[in-house]
Tab-separated table of C-alpha atoms in Angstrom:
chain	number	residue	atom	x	y	z
A	171	MET	CA	-19.711	-4.123	-8.316
A	172	ARG	CA	-20.467	-4.459	-4.614
A	173	ARG	CA	-17.655	-6.439	-2.966
A	174	MET	CA	-18.531	-9.202	-0.534
A	175	ARG	CA	-15.440	-8.489	1.589
A	176	ARG	CA	-13.907	-5.613	3.581
A	177	ALA	CA	-10.167	-6.075	2.813
A	178	LYS	CA	-9.195	-4.445	-0.495
A	179	ILE	CA	-7.058	-6.028	-3.228
A	180	ILE	CA	-4.242	-4.228	-5.062
A	181	ALA	CA	-3.063	-5.824	-8.317
A	182	THR	CA	0.183	-4.813	-10.046
A	183	LEU	CA	-0.090	-4.355	-13.808
A	184	GLY	CA	2.682	-5.491	-16.147
A	185	PRO	CA	3.356	-7.444	-19.348
A	186	ALA	CA	0.770	-10.100	-18.427
A	187	SER	CA	-1.987	-7.648	-17.583
A	188	HIS	CA	-1.554	-4.248	-19.263
A	189	ASP	CA	-4.264	-4.460	-21.943
A	190	GLU	CA	-7.736	-3.071	-21.317
A	191	LYS	CA	-9.584	-6.384	-21.557
A	192	MET	CA	-7.334	-7.962	-18.909
A	193	ILE	CA	-7.633	-4.901	-16.626
A	194	GLU	CA	-11.434	-5.260	-16.799
A	195	GLU	CA	-11.209	-9.005	-15.996
A	196	LEU	CA	-8.987	-8.250	-12.998
A	197	ALA	CA	-11.396	-5.571	-11.731
A	198	LYS	CA	-14.345	-7.977	-12.078
A	199	ALA	CA	-12.337	-10.702	-10.280
A	200	GLY	CA	-11.809	-8.366	-7.310
A	201	ALA	CA	-9.007	-5.829	-7.904
A	202	ASP	CA	-9.887	-2.512	-6.220
A	203	VAL	CA	-6.629	-0.671	-6.909
A	204	PHE	CA	-4.097	-1.069	-9.736
A	205	ARG	CA	-0.386	-0.567	-9.044
A	206	ILE	CA	1.963	0.761	-11.724
A	207	ASN	CA	5.561	-0.072	-10.866
A	208	MET	CA	7.869	2.716	-12.105
A	209	SER	CA	10.869	0.378	-11.858
A	210	HIS	CA	9.592	-1.062	-15.163
A	211	ALA	CA	7.125	1.457	-16.635
A	212	SER	CA	8.108	4.362	-18.916
A	213	HIS	CA	6.130	7.624	-18.802
A	214	GLU	CA	4.397	6.627	-22.038
A	215	VAL	CA	3.351	3.254	-20.557
A	216	LEU	CA	2.168	5.054	-17.372
A	217	HIS	CA	-0.183	7.321	-19.305
A	218	GLN	CA	-1.446	4.482	-21.547
A	219	THR	CA	-2.154	2.309	-18.505
A	220	VAL	CA	-3.951	5.083	-16.626
A	221	ALA	CA	-6.135	5.762	-19.704
A	222	ARG	CA	-7.049	2.046	-19.896
A	223	ILE	CA	-7.897	1.866	-16.184
A	224	ARG	CA	-10.108	4.954	-16.455
A	225	ALA	CA	-11.897	3.475	-19.507
A	226	VAL	CA	-12.598	0.285	-17.513
A	227	GLU	CA	-13.720	2.358	-14.501
A	228	LYS	CA	-16.212	4.220	-16.689
A	229	ARG	CA	-17.537	1.022	-18.253
A	230	LEU	CA	-17.992	-0.734	-14.901
A	231	ASN	CA	-19.306	2.444	-13.214
A	232	HIS	CA	-17.189	1.592	-10.179
A	233	PRO	CA	-14.346	3.699	-8.703
A	234	ILE	CA	-10.871	2.227	-9.198
A	235	GLY	CA	-7.733	3.487	-7.446
A	236	ILE	CA	-4.349	3.933	-9.150
A	237	LEU	CA	-1.122	3.537	-7.168
A	238	VAL	CA	2.117	4.772	-8.772
A	239	ASP	CA	5.031	3.039	-7.035
A	240	LEU	CA	8.339	4.932	-7.298
A	241	GLN	CA	11.502	2.887	-7.799
A	242	GLY	CA	13.606	4.496	-5.080
A	243	PRO	CA	17.396	4.457	-4.935
A	244	LYS	CA	18.636	1.220	-6.532
A	245	LEU	CA	22.146	0.500	-5.286
A	246	ARG	CA	24.145	-1.911	-7.450
A	247	VAL	CA	27.717	-3.132	-7.929
A	248	TRP	CA	29.219	-2.597	-11.418
A	249	LYS	CA	30.348	-5.182	-13.977
A	250	PHE	CA	32.879	-8.029	-13.848
A	251	ALA	CA	35.408	-8.914	-16.583
A	252	GLU	CA	33.917	-12.423	-16.856
A	253	GLY	CA	30.319	-11.369	-16.134
A	254	SER	CA	30.401	-12.883	-12.674
A	255	VAL	CA	32.710	-14.129	-9.862
A	256	ASN	CA	32.425	-16.696	-7.091
A	257	LEU	CA	33.033	-15.371	-3.598
A	258	VAL	CA	34.055	-17.774	-0.843
A	259	ALA	CA	33.335	-17.319	2.884
A	260	GLY	CA	36.348	-15.863	4.699
A	261	GLN	CA	37.998	-14.259	1.657
A	262	LYS	CA	38.742	-10.534	1.329
A	263	PHE	CA	36.716	-8.522	-1.213
A	264	THR	CA	36.867	-4.781	-1.922
A	265	LEU	CA	34.210	-2.376	-3.247
A	266	ASP	CA	35.910	0.753	-4.535
A	267	SER	CA	35.527	3.943	-6.572
A	268	ASP	CA	37.771	2.915	-9.490
A	269	LYS	CA	35.402	2.983	-12.461
A	270	ASN	CA	38.156	2.430	-15.038
A	271	ASP	CA	38.644	-1.216	-14.205
A	272	THR	CA	36.178	-4.114	-14.499
A	273	GLY	CA	35.634	-6.299	-11.464
A	274	ASN	CA	37.383	-9.557	-10.580
A	275	ALA	CA	37.445	-12.042	-7.707
A	276	ASP	CA	39.155	-9.447	-5.438
A	277	ARG	CA	37.296	-6.178	-6.167
A	278	VAL	CA	34.468	-4.432	-8.014
A	279	TYR	CA	33.519	-0.833	-8.778
A	280	LEU	CA	30.687	0.540	-6.617
A	281	PRO	CA	29.123	3.536	-8.447
A	282	HIS	CA	27.680	5.017	-5.239
A	283	PRO	CA	30.121	7.351	-3.420
A	284	GLU	CA	27.456	7.936	-0.741
A	285	ILE	CA	27.794	4.279	0.321
A	286	ILE	CA	31.601	4.418	0.481
A	287	GLU	CA	31.373	7.600	2.573
A	288	SER	CA	28.677	6.241	4.953
A	289	VAL	CA	29.666	2.633	5.724
A	290	SER	CA	31.489	2.047	9.030
A	291	VAL	CA	33.725	-0.837	10.071
A	292	GLY	CA	31.495	-3.728	11.171
A	293	ASP	CA	28.567	-2.765	8.910
A	294	ARG	CA	27.046	-5.528	6.757
A	295	LEU	CA	26.624	-5.289	2.994
A	296	LEU	CA	24.089	-7.725	1.530
A	297	LEU	CA	24.331	-8.499	-2.185
A	298	ASP	CA	21.817	-9.985	-4.636
A	299	ASP	CA	18.745	-9.872	-2.327
A	300	GLY	CA	20.751	-11.071	0.650
A	301	LYS	CA	22.137	-14.222	-0.982
A	302	LEU	CA	25.690	-12.988	-0.251
A	303	ALA	CA	26.806	-11.161	2.897
A	304	LEU	CA	29.953	-9.081	3.451
A	305	LYS	CA	31.247	-7.345	6.554
A	306	ALA	CA	33.264	-4.093	6.329
A	307	THR	CA	36.736	-4.502	7.869
A	308	LYS	CA	38.379	-1.280	6.682
A	309	VAL	CA	36.936	1.932	5.214
A	310	GLY	CA	38.773	4.836	3.604
A	311	ASN	CA	40.634	6.109	0.514
A	312	GLY	CA	37.539	5.623	-1.644
A	313	ALA	CA	37.150	1.905	-0.831
A	314	ILE	CA	35.390	-0.514	1.505
A	315	GLU	CA	37.455	-3.586	2.347
A	316	THR	CA	35.254	-6.490	3.444
A	317	GLU	CA	35.327	-10.089	4.599
A	318	VAL	CA	32.876	-12.457	2.904
A	319	ILE	CA	30.491	-13.965	5.473
A	320	TYR	CA	28.240	-15.875	3.055
A	321	GLY	CA	29.693	-16.535	-0.379
A	322	GLY	CA	28.248	-17.483	-3.747
A	323	LYS	CA	27.988	-16.284	-7.303
A	324	LEU	CA	27.987	-12.509	-7.768
A	325	SER	CA	27.189	-11.243	-11.260
A	326	ASP	CA	27.020	-7.843	-13.013
A	327	LYS	CA	24.869	-5.072	-11.532
A	328	LYS	CA	23.480	-7.041	-8.587
A	329	GLY	CA	21.786	-5.042	-5.829
A	330	VAL	CA	23.427	-3.884	-2.593
A	331	SER	CA	21.486	-3.599	0.688
A	332	LEU	CA	22.842	-1.842	3.782
A	333	PRO	CA	20.860	-2.885	6.885
A	334	ASP	CA	23.321	-1.222	9.324
A	335	THR	CA	23.985	2.030	7.462
A	336	LEU	CA	21.957	5.255	7.351
A	337	LEU	CA	22.581	6.846	3.970
A	338	PRO	CA	22.690	10.682	3.767
A	339	THR	CA	20.687	10.721	0.534
A	340	GLY	CA	16.870	11.049	0.539
A	341	ALA	CA	14.525	8.387	-0.772
A	342	LEU	CA	13.678	10.466	-3.855
A	343	THR	CA	16.150	10.085	-6.759
A	344	GLU	CA	16.159	12.201	-9.935
A	345	LYS	CA	14.246	9.450	-11.741
A	346	ASP	CA	11.740	9.262	-8.863
A	347	HIS	CA	11.229	13.034	-8.987
A	348	ALA	CA	10.451	12.892	-12.725
A	349	ASP	CA	8.202	9.832	-12.244
A	350	LEU	CA	6.400	11.528	-9.343
A	351	LEU	CA	5.599	14.629	-11.438
A	352	GLU	CA	4.387	12.382	-14.259
A	353	GLY	CA	2.242	10.371	-11.841
A	354	LEU	CA	0.620	13.576	-10.570
A	355	LYS	CA	0.081	14.733	-14.177
A	356	ALA	CA	-1.649	11.411	-14.873
A	357	GLU	CA	-3.850	12.037	-11.774
A	358	ALA	CA	-2.708	8.966	-9.848
A	359	ASP	CA	-4.574	8.526	-6.552
A	360	TRP	CA	-1.626	7.250	-4.526
A	361	ILE	CA	2.164	7.715	-4.727
A	362	ALA	CA	4.208	5.005	-3.004
A	363	LEU	CA	7.677	6.067	-1.825
A	364	SER	CA	10.278	3.275	-1.749
A	365	PHE	CA	13.104	2.783	0.771
A	366	VAL	CA	11.908	5.413	3.246
A	367	GLN	CA	14.534	5.852	5.975
A	368	ARG	CA	13.417	8.922	7.916
A	369	PRO	CA	10.360	11.213	8.385
A	370	GLU	CA	12.069	13.903	6.265
A	371	ASP	CA	11.720	11.613	3.201
A	372	ILE	CA	7.927	11.872	3.529
A	373	ILE	CA	8.026	15.643	4.142
A	374	ASP	CA	10.066	16.132	0.929
A	375	VAL	CA	7.466	14.246	-1.143
A	376	ARG	CA	4.501	15.954	0.508
A	377	LYS	CA	5.920	19.348	-0.506
A	378	ILE	CA	5.825	18.251	-4.151
A	379	VAL	CA	2.490	16.396	-4.023
A	380	GLN	CA	0.610	19.194	-2.184
A	381	GLY	CA	-2.450	17.060	-1.533
A	382	ARG	CA	-2.971	16.040	-5.165
A	383	ALA	CA	-2.496	12.356	-4.246
A	384	GLY	CA	-2.129	10.243	-1.109
A	385	VAL	CA	1.461	9.576	-0.020
A	386	MET	CA	2.135	5.928	0.914
A	387	ALA	CA	5.381	5.113	2.762
A	388	LYS	CA	6.872	1.711	1.934
A	389	ILE	CA	8.448	0.302	5.072
A	390	GLU	CA	11.356	-1.882	3.943
A	391	LYS	CA	14.432	-0.497	5.776
A	392	PRO	CA	15.527	-1.122	9.385
A	393	GLN	CA	16.081	2.652	9.677
A	394	ALA	CA	12.344	3.194	8.972
A	395	ILE	CA	11.428	0.710	11.723
A	396	ASP	CA	13.534	2.778	14.177
A	397	ARG	CA	11.353	5.848	13.466
A	398	LEU	CA	8.149	4.057	12.503
A	399	GLU	CA	5.734	6.114	14.580
A	400	GLU	CA	6.931	9.442	13.132
A	401	ILE	CA	6.735	8.047	9.583
A	402	VAL	CA	3.213	6.658	10.096
A	403	LYS	CA	1.977	9.986	11.454
A	404	LEU	CA	3.336	11.910	8.440
A	405	SER	CA	2.129	9.459	5.785
A	406	ASP	CA	-1.381	9.062	4.345
A	407	ALA	CA	-0.905	5.265	4.274
A	408	ILE	CA	1.869	2.690	4.741
A	409	MET	CA	2.918	-0.447	2.922
A	410	VAL	CA	4.503	-3.405	4.708
A	411	ALA	CA	7.014	-4.154	1.910
A	412	ARG	CA	8.105	-7.571	3.134
A	413	GLY	CA	10.520	-8.336	0.280
A	414	ASP	CA	13.319	-5.918	1.118
A	415	LEU	CA	12.337	-5.949	4.797
A	416	GLY	CA	13.124	-9.682	4.825
A	417	VAL	CA	16.506	-9.051	3.192
A	418	GLU	CA	17.679	-6.313	5.570
A	419	LEU	CA	16.210	-7.763	8.777
A	420	PRO	CA	16.158	-11.349	10.078
A	421	LEU	CA	13.307	-13.141	8.293
A	422	GLU	CA	11.844	-14.425	11.555
A	423	THR	CA	11.218	-10.835	12.748
A	424	VAL	CA	9.075	-9.844	9.736
A	425	PRO	CA	5.739	-11.423	10.859
A	426	GLY	CA	5.918	-9.611	14.211
A	427	LEU	CA	6.783	-6.338	12.485
A	428	GLN	CA	3.865	-6.825	10.109
A	429	LYS	CA	1.487	-7.171	13.047
A	430	ARG	CA	3.033	-4.157	14.797
A	431	MET	CA	2.706	-1.980	11.678
A	432	ILE	CA	-0.906	-2.971	11.043
A	433	ARG	CA	-1.863	-2.099	14.641
A	434	MET	CA	0.062	1.183	14.628
A	435	ALA	CA	-1.475	2.255	11.316
A	436	ARG	CA	-4.939	1.468	12.627
A	437	ARG	CA	-4.267	3.402	15.830
A	438	TYR	CA	-3.406	6.496	13.800
A	439	GLY	CA	-6.218	5.938	11.294
A	440	LYS	CA	-3.890	5.296	8.316
A	441	PRO	CA	-4.620	2.622	5.676
A	442	VAL	CA	-2.053	-0.213	5.681
A	443	VAL	CA	-1.161	-2.510	2.763
A	444	VAL	CA	0.530	-5.904	3.160
A	445	ALA	CA	2.684	-6.740	0.117
A	446	THR	CA	5.196	-9.109	-1.494
A	447	GLN	CA	5.124	-12.854	-2.221
A	448	MET	CA	1.562	-13.291	-0.980
A	449	LEU	CA	0.704	-15.843	-3.684
A	450	GLU	CA	4.202	-16.204	-5.201
A	451	SER	CA	3.698	-19.746	-6.518
A	452	MET	CA	0.775	-18.528	-8.660
A	453	ILE	CA	3.295	-16.834	-10.967
A	454	THR	CA	3.645	-20.291	-12.543
A	455	ALA	CA	0.800	-22.365	-11.016
A	456	PRO	CA	-3.009	-21.977	-11.190
A	457	VAL	CA	-3.397	-22.736	-7.458
A	458	PRO	CA	-1.440	-21.379	-4.456
A	459	THR	CA	0.344	-23.320	-1.725
A	460	ARG	CA	-1.411	-23.883	1.609
A	461	ALA	CA	1.234	-21.684	3.297
A	462	GLU	CA	0.415	-18.790	0.928
A	463	VAL	CA	-3.306	-19.068	1.646
A	464	SER	CA	-2.455	-18.992	5.339
A	465	ASP	CA	-0.226	-15.908	4.824
A	466	VAL	CA	-3.015	-14.001	3.026
A	467	SER	CA	-5.554	-15.009	5.664
A	468	ILE	CA	-3.320	-13.778	8.510
A	469	ALA	CA	-3.147	-10.305	6.931
A	470	VAL	CA	-6.962	-10.278	6.618
A	471	PHE	CA	-7.457	-11.571	10.195
A	472	GLU	CA	-5.133	-8.796	11.434
A	473	GLY	CA	-7.345	-6.180	9.789
A	474	ALA	CA	-5.003	-4.964	7.026
A	475	ASP	CA	-6.794	-2.475	4.753
A	476	ALA	CA	-5.409	-4.055	1.584
A	477	ILE	CA	-3.446	-7.059	0.381
A	478	MET	CA	-1.266	-6.768	-2.717
A	479	LEU	CA	-0.198	-8.907	-5.682
A	480	SER	CA	3.091	-8.066	-7.412
A	481	ALA	CA	4.565	-10.413	-10.049
A	482	GLU	CA	1.560	-12.742	-9.658
A	483	SER	CA	-0.628	-10.277	-11.609
A	484	ALA	CA	2.086	-8.298	-13.437
A	485	SER	CA	4.036	-11.061	-15.175
A	486	GLY	CA	2.575	-14.356	-13.977
A	487	ALA	CA	0.753	-16.944	-16.079
A	488	TYR	CA	-2.467	-16.713	-14.016
A	489	PRO	CA	-3.203	-13.043	-13.126
A	490	VAL	CA	-7.034	-13.360	-12.987
A	491	GLU	CA	-6.837	-16.579	-10.974
A	492	ALA	CA	-4.448	-14.890	-8.499
A	493	VAL	CA	-6.900	-12.026	-7.894
A	494	ALA	CA	-9.865	-14.432	-7.689
A	495	THR	CA	-7.956	-16.577	-5.144
A	496	MET	CA	-7.167	-13.569	-2.998
A	497	ASN	CA	-10.823	-12.547	-3.157
A	498	LYS	CA	-12.007	-16.028	-2.096
A	499	VAL	CA	-9.558	-16.197	0.813
A	500	ALA	CA	-10.587	-12.731	2.092
A	501	VAL	CA	-14.329	-13.595	1.834
A	502	ALA	CA	-13.760	-16.883	3.686
A	503	VAL	CA	-11.718	-15.287	6.470
A	504	GLU	CA	-14.221	-12.483	7.030
A	505	GLY	CA	-16.982	-15.080	7.284
A	506	ASP	CA	-15.040	-17.106	9.881
A	507	ALA	CA	-16.488	-17.364	13.380
A	508	ASN	CA	-13.247	-16.031	14.931
A	509	TYR	CA	-12.881	-13.030	12.639
A	510	ARG	CA	-14.954	-10.453	14.555
A	511	GLY	CA	-13.354	-11.374	17.892
A	512	ILE	CA	-9.830	-11.016	16.508
A	513	ILE	CA	-10.640	-7.674	14.845
A	514	ARG	CA	-12.347	-6.391	17.991
A	515	ALA	CA	-9.339	-7.416	20.158
A	516	ALA	CA	-7.196	-4.941	18.197
A	517	GLN	CA	-9.683	-2.093	18.743
A	518	THR	CA	-8.047	1.222	19.605
A	519	GLU	CA	-9.408	4.060	21.708
A	520	PRO	CA	-10.794	7.000	19.681
A	521	GLU	CA	-8.723	10.167	19.713
A	522	ALA	CA	-10.103	13.097	21.713
A	523	THR	CA	-11.846	14.805	18.782
A	524	ALA	CA	-15.521	15.180	17.969
A	525	ALA	CA	-15.062	13.365	14.652
A	526	ASP	CA	-13.395	10.339	16.278
A	527	ALA	CA	-15.952	10.220	19.099
A	528	ILE	CA	-18.820	10.339	16.565
A	529	SER	CA	-17.214	7.529	14.505
A	530	ALA	CA	-16.791	5.317	17.597
A	531	ALA	CA	-20.369	6.028	18.733
A	532	THR	CA	-21.690	5.300	15.230
A	533	ARG	CA	-20.125	1.829	15.227
A	534	GLN	CA	-21.591	1.051	18.645
A	535	VAL	CA	-25.053	2.354	17.713
A	536	ALA	CA	-25.053	0.508	14.364
A	537	GLU	CA	-24.113	-2.788	16.023
A	538	THR	CA	-26.399	-2.403	19.070
A	539	LEU	CA	-29.460	-1.477	16.976
A	540	ASP	CA	-28.509	-3.891	14.150
A	541	LEU	CA	-28.658	-1.158	11.532
A	542	ALA	CA	-28.327	-2.037	7.823
A	543	ALA	CA	-25.388	0.279	7.115
A	544	ILE	CA	-23.317	3.274	8.185
A	545	VAL	CA	-23.404	6.132	5.669
A	546	THR	CA	-20.792	8.873	5.920
A	547	TYR	CA	-20.623	12.127	3.973
A	548	THR	CA	-17.041	13.266	3.378
A	549	ALA	CA	-15.250	15.855	1.255
A	550	SER	CA	-11.646	14.842	1.993
A	551	GLY	CA	-12.167	11.178	2.900
A	552	SER	CA	-11.129	11.607	6.537
A	553	THR	CA	-14.617	10.722	7.879
A	554	GLY	CA	-14.653	7.518	5.839
A	555	ILE	CA	-11.189	6.535	7.120
A	556	ARG	CA	-12.321	7.186	10.701
A	557	ALA	CA	-15.388	4.995	10.166
A	558	ALA	CA	-13.160	2.232	8.747
A	559	ARG	CA	-10.695	2.564	11.659
A	560	GLU	CA	-13.495	1.348	13.947
A	561	ARG	CA	-13.778	-1.870	11.857
A	562	PRO	CA	-17.599	-2.077	12.302
A	563	SER	CA	-19.464	-5.288	11.519
A	564	LYS	CA	-21.914	-3.208	9.456
A	565	PRO	CA	-21.217	-2.012	5.874
A	566	ILE	CA	-19.747	1.492	5.410
A	567	ILE	CA	-21.025	3.602	2.510
A	568	VAL	CA	-18.924	6.701	1.791
A	569	LEU	CA	-20.617	9.511	-0.132
A	570	SER	CA	-18.560	12.341	-1.610
A	571	PRO	CA	-18.936	14.890	-4.404
A	572	ASN	CA	-15.184	14.614	-5.041
A	573	GLN	CA	-14.194	11.927	-7.554
A	574	ARG	CA	-10.559	12.085	-6.427
A	575	THR	CA	-11.627	11.333	-2.839
A	576	ILE	CA	-13.792	8.401	-3.948
A	577	ARG	CA	-10.895	6.882	-5.910
A	578	ARG	CA	-8.417	7.409	-3.078
A	579	MET	CA	-10.762	5.614	-0.659
A	580	SER	CA	-10.584	2.440	-2.791
A	581	VAL	CA	-7.597	1.306	-0.680
A	582	VAL	CA	-9.463	1.717	2.639
A	583	TRP	CA	-10.912	-1.264	4.556
A	584	GLY	CA	-14.634	-1.911	4.231
A	585	VAL	CA	-15.771	1.246	2.455
A	586	HIS	CA	-18.133	1.211	-0.489
A	587	CYS	CA	-17.771	4.557	-2.264
A	588	VAL	CA	-20.390	6.450	-4.256
A	589	GLN	CA	-19.933	9.829	-5.905
A	590	THR	CA	-22.895	12.124	-5.269
A	591	GLU	CA	-23.504	15.868	-5.040
A	592	ASP	CA	-23.348	17.549	-1.664
A	593	ALA	CA	-26.662	17.566	0.193
A	594	VAL	CA	-28.350	20.977	0.275
A	595	SER	CA	-30.260	20.436	3.526
A	596	LEU	CA	-30.588	17.928	6.383
A	597	GLU	CA	-33.698	16.443	4.795
A	598	ASP	CA	-31.893	16.075	1.470
A	599	MET	CA	-28.927	14.481	3.274
A	600	VAL	CA	-31.157	11.860	4.939
A	601	ASP	CA	-33.075	11.148	1.692
A	602	ARG	CA	-29.914	10.884	-0.391
A	603	ALA	CA	-28.262	8.499	2.117
A	604	CYS	CA	-31.321	6.242	2.261
A	605	VAL	CA	-31.804	6.177	-1.519
A	606	ILE	CA	-28.171	5.287	-2.174
A	607	ALA	CA	-28.109	2.620	0.574
A	608	TYR	CA	-31.228	1.123	-1.060
A	609	GLN	CA	-29.988	1.407	-4.668
A	610	GLU	CA	-26.579	-0.048	-3.845
A	611	GLY	CA	-28.196	-3.098	-2.215
A	612	PHE	CA	-27.258	-2.449	1.411
A	613	ALA	CA	-30.710	-1.567	2.836
A	614	ARG	CA	-34.315	-2.546	2.165
A	615	PRO	CA	-37.511	-0.615	2.938
A	616	GLY	CA	-38.094	-0.744	6.686
A	617	ASP	CA	-34.368	-0.959	7.522
A	618	ARG	CA	-32.587	1.699	9.506
A	619	ILE	CA	-29.202	3.270	8.711
A	620	ALA	CA	-26.782	5.506	10.621
A	621	ILE	CA	-25.721	8.752	8.931
A	622	THR	CA	-22.714	10.838	9.930
A	623	ALA	CA	-21.807	14.241	8.510
A	624	GLY	CA	-20.481	17.653	9.380
A	625	ILE	CA	-22.848	20.549	10.109
A	626	PRO	CA	-22.788	23.036	8.428
A	627	LEU	CA	-22.947	20.715	5.400
A	628	GLY	CA	-19.906	20.606	3.137
A	629	THR	CA	-17.439	21.686	5.838
A	630	PRO	CA	-14.284	19.500	5.420
A	631	GLY	CA	-13.147	17.569	8.505
A	632	ALA	CA	-16.006	18.736	10.739
A	633	THR	CA	-17.931	15.519	11.429
A	634	ASN	CA	-20.177	16.379	14.380
A	635	MET	CA	-23.540	14.721	13.688
A	636	LEU	CA	-24.999	11.227	13.974
A	637	ARG	CA	-28.504	10.572	12.646
A	638	ILE	CA	-30.561	7.351	12.518
A	639	ALA	CA	-32.966	7.134	9.593
A	640	PHE	CA	-35.657	4.688	8.339
A	641	VAL	CA	-35.597	3.624	4.692
A	642	ARG	CA	-39.133	4.151	3.375
A	643	GLN	CA	-40.959	2.010	0.796
A	644	ASP	CA	-39.870	4.384	-1.989
A	645	GLY	CA	-36.221	4.097	-0.867
A	646	ALA	CA	-36.143	7.626	0.548
A	647	GLY	CA	-35.595	8.283	4.258
A	648	SER	CA	-37.282	9.560	7.362
A	649	SER	CA	-35.598	10.185	10.677
């Protein structure tokens, strides 16, 4: 199960892909992490799906990550007497707190008092994924009076987006809290938090998670962009959630924001996932559009850690083909003559720590001496992430005794993870690294590898050693 690419692939599971046989096919086609979307999955389905993924992982003898994606606060208008209304540009339309009356062409009940209390005159309200736009003209007495900017059909329970309004509520709803606890119980590797607005949203979730899973912040609100650096620092990873981002911000700004987020995440050594509509046409077609292939390739050229499929693999007609296509595009991009130069141009300076300095030196040594691989020992995964942050041209093998660490690393760029016991001595460490590099197909007898670890052995977060070792004829090492 050695991948021939560095970028990782996340595939969302759903009605088209929830059975064990299909999960195995998707993993073989290239899926490194499986996403379970709690907007659609019950707790029973969550546990069933996790059990199936773990059964496939055991059969393939290859670590697979599990990402539980929380729904977040879903803001919706209530129902209309006729099921829907047509709004016309320029007309007046009111969203109010009167739940006793069904909606009509003039008004509708909005079951979210926090919106009514927070919206200011001049704020925009986008309905049904931005297809309709309203502007608040008067606020008060439990109602928001608006003028319709872009009209159209508005039907029951359509979503409301508020690009100009900071809501006082946190990103974690009651449902999210229950889903989060269930995800931790199921031993998910990553928890994705939707509609993050402020750093405090991440802090709240971290208090509950307590290190049992990685916390991934989904960046899909303008308010999150305003405080992006703080959010990135507090998160274990970020997701560029382009769907809602493209609703709440001008579409033309999203590509630049994607690039900015990828670079910022790399600077702080945080994995970054690019998501939404990457191969959208493959929901119904066996081949993607040229524009979609270009979109996927841009994310890979920019050095994103992972690229994600949503409905393409969850409910589409061609889930395996979608994963295989993503795999082929990533392999082709990483083999392109321009790839290394583009990746190197986004190189960031190492932070002033021994671990970062060692990781930067290891990349330089490995490339200068044309070593076969970089092998890092890590308990928490931080050494592996630092090695990946350097985006070396040489393969990275991450060795850890901790199965949870190995699974969590499946979202990180370029790392090939192997679970192994902690080395008992320096000699054992060198031998073990050489044997695994040989067995996993990265090094042949006579090759040299770079080994990084923390001395004393087994000390978390204390990477302070770089060793170069020869792989002997028997696969063991000598330094």
